[in-house]
């Protein structure tokens, strides 16, 4: 009520009427989260402490160092300034938790005493959103069972899985079948590096839990990492108990926060490239990544831009129309990758020596959000630049709006780089 009183005194009645529905919505969500999760959350440090006390944490890899340099244009947005310089990254880790519980369509992970495992979600806002989704899909009886499960001793019941790594995605929405290509490639697959290390230390081989009906490209990536269909199972339950839940470190990537981990992402690129013939198909060295087949961040003046980039020797590709292997070859052979920012840029982990130039909408909040591709490119020892486009409709001038590109500015950027 103090919030409402302050708003009344400072902003007046009109402000209260306009914003009260959203205020109530936020308060209601917060209250629902508290009801659904009365036991709390285990963050990374607590997870490591618990598993260390039980001798169930193992570290792998070595300490690495990499440099984030300013973009080639020299313009460093405010949010990125603290990231410029040399970074030292500690080895990754993998933990084991006994008697874990999974619930909901996204198989949210809980400990035997009911706490949700933040390492599986990345951030608390993500966890809260997915927790609300999970409970919205449950019947009243199922909700009560999950809330009281740790108290009534449900964790002592028969288990559904023995040893499991949970790779059911927390990312993605209805527009991409609830799995995001970029997050899968940059966040989820690097966690599988822990499988062999965990097996070497324990003699136990974890089963990989996938979302139900995963897209073919997700299966392709698993096979190219050396896994076969006997190594995974699809999530088709509303809840389940796991005897041993294997929890590798999650190095998440988004525009608010970013966790460095060049070695694990390089491992994904190296492993997948090692299992294909990189020279089977030859591609243009100058690649324009098109989003004209996507719902958002398309190029408004695409024909004009196409003519411009072709004059500089670029060929236009829609990565989603290529096989997984050809996407790898395309980026491995590329010298320059240009195009509207999107998940396809995650393929830069396959690039050997390239300059990466994402095009951002004018509405991208450079002062408050990171440039994820700048960081990923730096982890991969690639050069980075960026271009800001415009929107013809102020209402859509946000981070996902379609983009109008000033071709004179585009030509200047390309002349400086090529």
XYZ file of C-alpha atoms in Angstrom, residues 142-391:
250
model
C -1.467 -31.768 -8.683
C -0.624 -28.293 -7.383
C -1.325 -29.383 -3.814
C 0.753 -32.519 -4.273
C 3.765 -30.591 -5.577
C 3.556 -27.936 -2.856
C 3.364 -30.526 -0.076
C 5.651 -33.101 -1.733
C 8.775 -32.432 0.418
C 6.718 -32.419 3.642
C 4.812 -35.656 3.084
C 7.933 -37.559 2.100
C 7.145 -37.896 -1.592
C 10.856 -37.910 -2.337
C 11.090 -41.341 -0.753
C 8.834 -42.880 -3.404
C 10.070 -44.988 -6.306
C 12.137 -43.005 -8.801
C 11.292 -42.535 -12.477
C 14.884 -41.956 -13.621
C 18.216 -43.184 -12.302
C 20.989 -40.815 -13.482
C 19.850 -37.831 -15.537
C 21.031 -34.545 -17.085
C 18.062 -32.232 -17.642
C 18.259 -30.509 -21.036
C 14.570 -29.651 -21.394
C 14.894 -26.007 -22.544
C 13.823 -23.173 -20.297
C 14.008 -20.832 -23.312
C 11.873 -20.394 -26.410
C 8.174 -19.759 -26.951
C 5.310 -20.828 -29.170
C 6.926 -19.117 -32.185
C 9.934 -21.484 -32.112
C 8.495 -24.707 -30.674
C 9.656 -23.808 -27.161
C 13.317 -24.231 -27.979
C 15.606 -21.410 -29.074
C 18.411 -22.370 -31.446
C 20.886 -19.820 -30.088
C 20.393 -20.679 -26.425
C 20.502 -24.392 -27.231
C 23.827 -24.052 -29.024
C 25.485 -21.593 -26.633
C 24.065 -22.609 -23.243
C 22.643 -26.133 -23.282
C 25.062 -28.090 -25.459
C 28.180 -26.797 -23.636
C 26.828 -28.425 -20.457
C 27.160 -31.833 -22.117
C 30.923 -31.521 -21.877
C 30.345 -32.594 -18.261
C 29.001 -36.028 -19.293
C 32.353 -37.649 -19.963
C 33.975 -36.064 -16.929
C 31.143 -37.221 -14.663
C 31.400 -40.742 -16.118
C 35.180 -40.790 -15.600
C 34.756 -39.816 -11.948
C 31.739 -41.953 -11.019
C 31.436 -44.733 -13.604
C 27.816 -43.651 -14.156
C 26.564 -42.544 -17.565
C 23.761 -39.970 -17.306
C 20.734 -40.123 -19.572
C 19.983 -36.828 -21.349
C 16.421 -35.548 -20.886
C 15.056 -33.664 -23.922
C 11.816 -31.832 -24.571
C 9.025 -33.843 -26.138
C 9.240 -33.927 -29.952
C 12.533 -32.030 -30.266
C 13.228 -30.471 -33.681
C 15.424 -32.432 -36.051
C 18.217 -29.868 -35.827
C 18.474 -30.440 -32.054
C 18.899 -34.179 -32.661
C 21.474 -33.417 -35.367
C 23.549 -31.395 -32.913
C 23.501 -34.197 -30.344
C 24.661 -36.753 -32.912
C 27.446 -34.412 -34.008
C 28.600 -34.272 -30.387
C 28.957 -38.047 -30.414
C 25.680 -39.029 -28.727
C 23.205 -41.589 -30.081
C 19.480 -42.163 -29.569
C 20.181 -44.528 -26.669
C 21.750 -41.600 -24.788
C 18.575 -39.506 -24.489
C 14.907 -39.727 -23.626
C 12.041 -37.293 -24.240
C 10.140 -35.647 -21.388
C 6.527 -36.856 -21.547
C 5.515 -36.531 -17.895
C 3.951 -33.865 -15.712
C 6.211 -34.729 -12.789
C 8.943 -37.244 -11.982
C 11.567 -38.161 -9.389
C 15.263 -38.618 -10.209
C 17.621 -40.753 -8.142
C 20.723 -38.783 -9.190
C 20.293 -35.447 -10.992
C 23.520 -34.364 -12.695
C 23.758 -30.550 -12.748
C 26.543 -29.031 -14.878
C 27.334 -25.338 -14.652
C 25.026 -23.212 -16.826
C 26.758 -20.287 -18.537
C 23.775 -18.320 -19.774
C 23.706 -15.733 -22.548
C 21.244 -12.878 -22.848
C 21.237 -9.111 -23.179
C 20.884 -8.360 -19.451
C 23.653 -10.590 -18.124
C 26.328 -12.816 -19.575
C 28.575 -15.478 -18.081
C 31.871 -16.061 -19.838
C 32.880 -19.605 -20.762
C 34.922 -19.742 -23.976
C 36.312 -23.252 -23.461
C 32.942 -25.050 -23.194
C 31.508 -23.250 -26.221
C 34.692 -23.903 -28.184
C 34.357 -27.567 -27.215
C 30.921 -27.678 -28.878
C 32.248 -26.124 -32.078
C 35.329 -28.329 -32.235
C 33.439 -31.554 -31.493
C 30.770 -30.945 -34.111
C 33.239 -29.844 -36.779
C 35.374 -32.933 -36.148
C 32.502 -35.217 -37.208
C 31.758 -33.754 -40.637
C 33.624 -33.207 -43.893
C 34.073 -29.438 -43.793
C 35.080 -29.274 -47.463
C 32.166 -31.289 -48.860
C 30.304 -28.143 -49.953
C 31.913 -24.805 -50.689
C 30.226 -21.558 -49.668
C 30.779 -17.864 -50.276
C 33.253 -16.286 -47.843
C 31.062 -13.205 -47.378
C 27.791 -14.226 -45.758
C 24.633 -12.158 -45.312
C 22.305 -13.890 -42.840
C 18.691 -13.138 -43.796
C 15.723 -13.113 -41.396
C 13.123 -12.583 -44.131
C 11.578 -15.934 -43.221
C 11.221 -15.011 -39.530
C 8.450 -13.191 -37.660
C 10.557 -10.298 -36.410
C 13.651 -8.207 -37.168
C 13.236 -8.550 -40.938
C 14.826 -6.007 -43.284
C 12.207 -3.528 -44.529
C 14.160 -2.421 -47.617
C 15.472 -5.906 -48.297
C 15.779 -5.573 -52.094
C 17.880 -2.422 -51.781
C 20.082 -3.996 -49.111
C 20.446 -7.189 -51.166
C 21.744 -5.247 -54.155
C 24.174 -3.352 -51.924
C 25.722 -6.361 -50.210
C 25.908 -8.353 -53.455
C 27.963 -5.523 -54.933
C 30.450 -6.202 -52.122
C 30.617 -9.909 -52.932
C 28.130 -11.190 -50.345
C 25.760 -14.081 -50.854
C 22.449 -14.169 -48.975
C 21.521 -17.198 -46.873
C 18.632 -18.265 -44.691
C 20.382 -20.654 -42.286
C 17.116 -22.398 -41.379
C 16.949 -23.628 -44.991
C 20.346 -25.341 -44.698
C 21.120 -28.663 -43.069
C 22.877 -28.529 -39.721
C 26.089 -29.714 -41.354
C 25.905 -27.037 -44.051
C 25.302 -24.328 -41.456
C 28.533 -25.448 -39.803
C 30.385 -25.390 -43.142
C 28.939 -21.969 -44.013
C 30.240 -20.333 -40.854
C 33.502 -22.290 -40.822
C 34.355 -20.946 -44.273
C 33.089 -17.395 -43.695
C 35.368 -14.362 -43.595
C 32.554 -11.889 -42.853
C 29.100 -12.574 -41.381
C 26.567 -9.744 -41.669
C 22.831 -9.582 -40.975
C 20.045 -8.723 -38.512
C 20.772 -9.977 -35.002
C 19.215 -13.339 -34.204
C 19.841 -16.923 -33.156
C 21.602 -17.814 -36.402
C 24.594 -15.820 -35.164
C 25.164 -18.552 -32.572
C 26.786 -20.421 -35.461
C 29.816 -18.150 -35.029
C 31.179 -20.835 -32.665
C 32.004 -22.688 -35.910
C 33.826 -19.716 -37.460
C 37.573 -20.034 -37.774
C 38.607 -16.476 -38.599
C 35.774 -14.080 -39.329
C 34.431 -10.602 -38.692
C 30.948 -10.613 -37.179
C 28.601 -7.667 -37.941
C 25.088 -7.967 -36.493
C 22.566 -5.292 -37.476
C 20.537 -4.040 -34.509
C 17.139 -2.299 -34.517
C 17.214 1.355 -33.456
C 15.162 0.358 -30.421
C 17.899 -1.908 -29.048
C 18.656 -0.264 -25.665
C 22.438 0.025 -25.950
C 22.795 1.842 -22.638
C 21.019 -0.849 -20.618
C 21.593 -4.074 -22.552
C 24.679 -6.014 -23.481
C 25.773 -6.933 -26.988
C 25.816 -10.750 -26.651
C 27.417 -11.335 -30.056
C 30.277 -9.012 -29.126
C 31.073 -11.240 -26.156
C 30.585 -14.532 -28.034
C 32.758 -13.306 -30.932
C 35.480 -12.312 -28.463
C 35.341 -15.721 -26.763
C 35.950 -17.261 -30.189
C 38.830 -14.870 -31.044
C 36.800 -13.224 -33.817
C 36.577 -9.555 -34.775
C 33.335 -7.697 -34.096
C 31.463 -4.661 -35.345
C 27.813 -3.616 -35.389
C 25.413 -1.454 -37.363
C 22.265 0.286 -36.103
C 19.213 0.295 -38.370
C 15.999 2.328 -38.238
C 12.282 1.649 -38.055
